[in-house]
Amino acid sequence: MTNVWLADELVWIDDRGTSAGAEVRLNATHCPECGRFSIPATGTCEWCGAAGSDVAIAAEGEVVASTAVLHATPGAIVEVPYVVALLRFEDAKLDLLGRVLGTDDPDAIPPGTRLRVVADTLPDGRLHYAFVQ
Amino acid sequence: MTVVVAGVGIHPFGRFPLSVAQLAQTAVTEALADAGVGFADVDLTVVANVGEGMAKAQRIAGRLGATGRPVISVESACASSAAALLAARDAVESGHARVALCIGVEKAPRGYIAGAGFESWQVESGVGVTPIYFALQAQELLASTDATVEDLAEVSVKNHANGVLNPNAMYRKPCTVEEVLASKMVCPPLRLLMLCAPNEGAAAVVMMSADEAVRRGISRPITLRAVTVATRRPGDWFVPAASRLSDIRSSPTRTAASAAYDEAGLGPADLDFVECQDTDTASELLAYSDLGLCAHGDEAKLLRSGDTQLGGRIPVNPSGGLLAKGEPLGASGLGQVHELVTQLRGQAGVRQVSGARVGLAHVMGAGHVSAVTIMVAG
């Protein structure tokens, strides 16, 4: 069975066949020139412009800051309220914005909280990455 | 070549049963009359707008006359006005235009500013929401400095108090810290009265060389000393980026301000007042340090000192800022220029910054665009 992702380029190719709730690694472009990683993986380093290649980065990180979306936004298919966080991937030296599952309270995941990256089923059935404690 | 602002005009910011072209016409008519020129004298017209469609600049300028001269459109989200200033300034400085006209105009829908450069996956998955970015920035400010939510409320109180004095502002009611902290939560820690509201309005600016102003007998031109526009560098993070680097932090406002101070040959200590992008109240506090008014970490201290109030050492947003005026995206930056010129001419009435000689305007827009303009009386 093929899983349909909202944006499959965000998830490492070997993890795209997984099901909801399972841990997934993120897909990033690694730059051979400056050594930096960028997400989404576009094949071009976001920072120096050199051509790079896709790599998998860690499925776990640390919360830097969090907030909540309490009012529906035009175009969003997820239901409010929900929490979002900037999650820090220390080795990749990247912070990524994502939705946090399992809580409506940003204070429940203060800075330093470790979250895992998992596959989440969106209301329309497609999969997307999300963060969970 | 020295470039001056010879005339400014504005249509008040708010909600009106008028088209964008009608809003613009009011502002342009006022600006042309203020400069003592006609639309037939304008060599280049630059229109800043976000929300209108194809051929909008020509539609908007079409109400003013068919002169056959170039009319161009620029868009850089909430910094669109600065892009117009940059294009017009360069055209005058290079001699390609003797007289240039900038028009900023917008009829923005109510609510969150949607479509701020996000990819569709960001919008659909619920992370393409502009206030998230301001809220996370505010959370980091609260966590890393001694700033408190009360300080976030005090910025709103200050700007709304100034807005009461500005007939062009949409919200002309004072508010208290208690009212701000009791207003609806949008994205913690930001509440409704800590965020500006998109609205409608127009502003226009007539530019020419200093020589042309003398030739036309313009008595009190205002000198444009710097217009700088900065975009993302590694270390910056703003709408609509999905991610950022974790090990370096920089700001497009710092980049734009530093370039503007170099261009003007002036520094933060030379400023008499500032109009800055108070999209939310934490953004105003961050602008204090990014513009060099204080060190990072001292933003709340500067606010609490009263220095940034009207009557203080360096008033910030004497017009009421976007919090009181509202945010007509394409027009907001030229609205700031209108305030700068009004203050530098000593014509701001009850909200006059006494002895105002040097003013700075700062806008920031989606796409990591930050722009700084510095103007000097005489």
PDB file of N, CA and C in Angstrom, chain B residues 48-51 56 74-84 105-106 113-117 130 238-240 277 327-333 363-370:
ATOM      1  N   ALA B  48       3.054  50.671  -5.011  1.00  0.00           N
ATOM      2  CA  ALA B  48       3.279  49.581  -4.057  1.00  0.00           C
ATOM      3  C   ALA B  48       1.937  49.039  -3.609  1.00  0.00           C
ATOM      4  N   ASN B  49       1.708  47.765  -3.866  1.00  0.00           N
ATOM      5  CA  ASN B  49       0.446  47.128  -3.485  1.00  0.00           C
ATOM      6  C   ASN B  49       0.659  45.623  -3.451  1.00  0.00           C
ATOM      7  N   VAL B  50      -0.074  44.949  -2.565  1.00  0.00           N
ATOM      8  CA  VAL B  50       0.065  43.499  -2.459  1.00  0.00           C
ATOM      9  C   VAL B  50      -1.121  42.774  -3.096  1.00  0.00           C
ATOM     10  N   GLY B  51      -2.331  43.197  -2.780  1.00  0.00           N
ATOM     11  CA  GLY B  51      -3.494  42.345  -3.037  1.00  0.00           C
ATOM     12  C   GLY B  51      -4.179  42.435  -4.379  1.00  0.00           C
ATOM     13  N   LYS B  56      -2.405  46.356 -12.097  1.00  0.00           N
ATOM     14  CA  LYS B  56      -2.972  47.196 -11.034  1.00  0.00           C
ATOM     15  C   LYS B  56      -2.378  48.598 -11.009  1.00  0.00           C
ATOM     16  N   VAL B  74       5.445  47.483  -7.782  1.00  0.00           N
ATOM     17  CA  VAL B  74       6.377  46.719  -6.945  1.00  0.00           C
ATOM     18  C   VAL B  74       5.601  46.050  -5.821  1.00  0.00           C
ATOM     19  N   GLU B  75       6.089  44.877  -5.410  1.00  0.00           N
ATOM     20  CA  GLU B  75       5.442  44.160  -4.304  1.00  0.00           C
ATOM     21  C   GLU B  75       6.507  43.478  -3.473  1.00  0.00           C
ATOM     22  N   SER B  76       6.535  43.773  -2.188  1.00  0.00           N
ATOM     23  CA  SER B  76       7.403  43.085  -1.241  1.00  0.00           C
ATOM     24  C   SER B  76       6.658  42.959   0.080  1.00  0.00           C
ATOM     25  N   ALA B  77       5.456  42.418   0.019  1.00  0.00           N
ATOM     26  CA  ALA B  77       4.612  42.232   1.204  1.00  0.00           C
ATOM     27  C   ALA B  77       4.515  43.550   1.993  1.00  0.00           C
ATOM     28  N   CYS B  78       4.673  43.486   3.314  1.00  0.00           N
ATOM     29  CA  CYS B  78       4.506  44.692   4.138  1.00  0.00           C
ATOM     30  C   CYS B  78       5.627  45.703   3.924  1.00  0.00           C
ATOM     31  N   ALA B  79       6.658  45.320   3.177  1.00  0.00           N
ATOM     32  CA  ALA B  79       7.750  46.243   2.870  1.00  0.00           C
ATOM     33  C   ALA B  79       7.638  46.777   1.442  1.00  0.00           C
ATOM     34  N   SER B  80       6.471  46.620   0.808  1.00  0.00           N
ATOM     35  CA  SER B  80       6.297  47.061  -0.582  1.00  0.00           C
ATOM     36  C   SER B  80       6.617  48.540  -0.766  1.00  0.00           C
ATOM     37  N   SER B  81       6.198  49.348   0.199  1.00  0.00           N
ATOM     38  CA  SER B  81       6.435  50.795   0.100  1.00  0.00           C
ATOM     39  C   SER B  81       7.920  51.108  -0.002  1.00  0.00           C
ATOM     40  N   ALA B  82       8.732  50.342   0.709  1.00  0.00           N
ATOM     41  CA  ALA B  82      10.169  50.602   0.703  1.00  0.00           C
ATOM     42  C   ALA B  82      10.750  50.275  -0.660  1.00  0.00           C
ATOM     43  N   ALA B  83      10.206  49.230  -1.311  1.00  0.00           N
ATOM     44  CA  ALA B  83      10.657  48.894  -2.664  1.00  0.00           C
ATOM     45  C   ALA B  83      10.332  50.044  -3.615  1.00  0.00           C
ATOM     46  N   ALA B  84       9.174  50.690  -3.405  1.00  0.00           N
ATOM     47  CA  ALA B  84       8.792  51.833  -4.237  1.00  0.00           C
ATOM     48  C   ALA B  84       9.741  53.003  -4.000  1.00  0.00           C
ATOM     49  N   VAL B 105      -0.926  51.668  -1.729  1.00  0.00           N
ATOM     50  CA  VAL B 105      -2.378  51.563  -1.524  1.00  0.00           C
ATOM     51  C   VAL B 105      -2.758  50.106  -1.276  1.00  0.00           C
ATOM     52  N   GLU B 106      -3.778  49.907  -0.459  1.00  0.00           N
ATOM     53  CA  GLU B 106      -4.194  48.539  -0.142  1.00  0.00           C
ATOM     54  C   GLU B 106      -5.635  48.515   0.329  1.00  0.00           C
ATOM     55  N   ILE B 113      -3.154  37.761   7.805  1.00  0.00           N
ATOM     56  CA  ILE B 113      -2.677  37.982   6.443  1.00  0.00           C
ATOM     57  C   ILE B 113      -2.345  36.607   5.872  1.00  0.00           C
ATOM     58  N   ALA B 114      -3.142  36.181   4.891  1.00  0.00           N
ATOM     59  CA  ALA B 114      -2.955  34.855   4.312  1.00  0.00           C
ATOM     60  C   ALA B 114      -2.028  34.943   3.096  1.00  0.00           C
ATOM     61  N   GLY B 115      -1.521  33.785   2.691  1.00  0.00           N
ATOM     62  CA  GLY B 115      -0.714  33.716   1.469  1.00  0.00           C
ATOM     63  C   GLY B 115       0.564  34.506   1.547  1.00  0.00           C
ATOM     64  N   ALA B 116       1.172  34.545   2.742  1.00  0.00           N
ATOM     65  CA  ALA B 116       2.367  35.363   2.934  1.00  0.00           C
ATOM     66  C   ALA B 116       3.633  34.640   2.447  1.00  0.00           C
ATOM     67  N   GLY B 117       3.567  34.136   1.221  1.00  0.00           N
ATOM     68  CA  GLY B 117       4.746  33.499   0.639  1.00  0.00           C
ATOM     69  C   GLY B 117       4.925  32.047   1.029  1.00  0.00           C
ATOM     70  N   THR B 130       0.907  33.411   9.847  1.00  0.00           N
ATOM     71  CA  THR B 130       1.867  34.479  10.178  1.00  0.00           C
ATOM     72  C   THR B 130       2.028  34.761  11.678  1.00  0.00           C
ATOM     73  N   PHE B 238      12.187  34.507   9.482  1.00  0.00           N
ATOM     74  CA  PHE B 238      10.960  35.298   9.413  1.00  0.00           C
ATOM     75  C   PHE B 238       9.978  34.570   8.500  1.00  0.00           C
ATOM     76  N   VAL B 239       8.785  35.098   8.403  1.00  0.00           N
ATOM     77  CA  VAL B 239       7.759  34.575   7.502  1.00  0.00           C
ATOM     78  C   VAL B 239       8.328  34.577   6.073  1.00  0.00           C
ATOM     79  N   PRO B 240       8.284  33.490   5.292  1.00  0.00           N
ATOM     80  CA  PRO B 240       7.576  32.235   5.507  1.00  0.00           C
ATOM     81  C   PRO B 240       8.501  31.032   5.684  1.00  0.00           C
ATOM     82  N   GLN B 277       8.039  48.951  12.398  1.00  0.00           N
ATOM     83  CA  GLN B 277       7.038  47.933  12.063  1.00  0.00           C
ATOM     84  C   GLN B 277       6.566  47.233  13.338  1.00  0.00           C
ATOM     85  N   GLU B 327      -2.810  48.157   9.346  1.00  0.00           N
ATOM     86  CA  GLU B 327      -1.720  47.786   8.438  1.00  0.00           C
ATOM     87  C   GLU B 327      -2.246  47.551   7.016  1.00  0.00           C
ATOM     88  N   PRO B 328      -2.320  48.640   6.189  1.00  0.00           N
ATOM     89  CA  PRO B 328      -2.661  48.465   4.776  1.00  0.00           C
ATOM     90  C   PRO B 328      -1.369  48.138   4.031  1.00  0.00           C
ATOM     91  N   LEU B 329      -1.050  46.870   3.917  1.00  0.00           N
ATOM     92  CA  LEU B 329       0.280  46.356   3.549  1.00  0.00           C
ATOM     93  C   LEU B 329       1.093  47.254   2.602  1.00  0.00           C
ATOM     94  N   GLY B 330       0.551  47.503   1.402  1.00  0.00           N
ATOM     95  CA  GLY B 330       1.317  48.277   0.424  1.00  0.00           C
ATOM     96  C   GLY B 330       1.478  49.737   0.806  1.00  0.00           C
ATOM     97  N   ALA B 331       0.609  50.246   1.672  1.00  0.00           N
ATOM     98  CA  ALA B 331       0.613  51.673   2.008  1.00  0.00           C
ATOM     99  C   ALA B 331       1.303  51.983   3.325  1.00  0.00           C
ATOM    100  N   SER B 332       1.556  50.951   4.145  1.00  0.00           N
ATOM    101  CA  SER B 332       1.995  51.259   5.511  1.00  0.00           C
ATOM    102  C   SER B 332       3.340  51.981   5.548  1.00  0.00           C
ATOM    103  N   GLY B 333       4.266  51.598   4.697  1.00  0.00           N
ATOM    104  CA  GLY B 333       5.594  52.237   4.699  1.00  0.00           C
ATOM    105  C   GLY B 333       5.540  53.681   4.238  1.00  0.00           C
ATOM    106  N   VAL B 363      10.238  49.182   7.972  1.00  0.00           N
ATOM    107  CA  VAL B 363       9.183  48.206   7.676  1.00  0.00           C
ATOM    108  C   VAL B 363       9.798  46.824   7.532  1.00  0.00           C
ATOM    109  N   MET B 364       8.959  45.825   7.751  1.00  0.00           N
ATOM    110  CA  MET B 364       9.414  44.451   7.627  1.00  0.00           C
ATOM    111  C   MET B 364       8.280  43.653   6.988  1.00  0.00           C
ATOM    112  N   GLY B 365       8.616  42.860   5.990  1.00  0.00           N
ATOM    113  CA  GLY B 365       7.575  42.129   5.287  1.00  0.00           C
ATOM    114  C   GLY B 365       7.918  40.675   5.079  1.00  0.00           C
ATOM    115  N   ALA B 366       6.866  39.891   4.798  1.00  0.00           N
ATOM    116  CA  ALA B 366       7.044  38.475   4.501  1.00  0.00           C
ATOM    117  C   ALA B 366       8.080  38.323   3.393  1.00  0.00           C
ATOM    118  N   GLY B 367       8.821  37.216   3.462  1.00  0.00           N
ATOM    119  CA  GLY B 367       9.911  37.027   2.521  1.00  0.00           C
ATOM    120  C   GLY B 367      11.221  37.532   3.109  1.00  0.00           C
ATOM    121  N   HIS B 368      11.235  37.763   4.436  1.00  0.00           N
ATOM    122  CA  HIS B 368      12.459  38.256   5.098  1.00  0.00           C
ATOM    123  C   HIS B 368      12.909  39.586   4.531  1.00  0.00           C
ATOM    124  N   VAL B 369      11.966  40.495   4.239  1.00  0.00           N
ATOM    125  CA  VAL B 369      12.345  41.797   3.717  1.00  0.00           C
ATOM    126  C   VAL B 369      12.279  42.820   4.849  1.00  0.00           C
ATOM    127  N   SER B 370      13.373  43.528   5.054  1.00  0.00           N
ATOM    128  CA  SER B 370      13.354  44.616   6.016  1.00  0.00           C
ATOM    129  C   SER B 370      13.915  45.843   5.316  1.00  0.00           C
TER     130      SER B 370
END
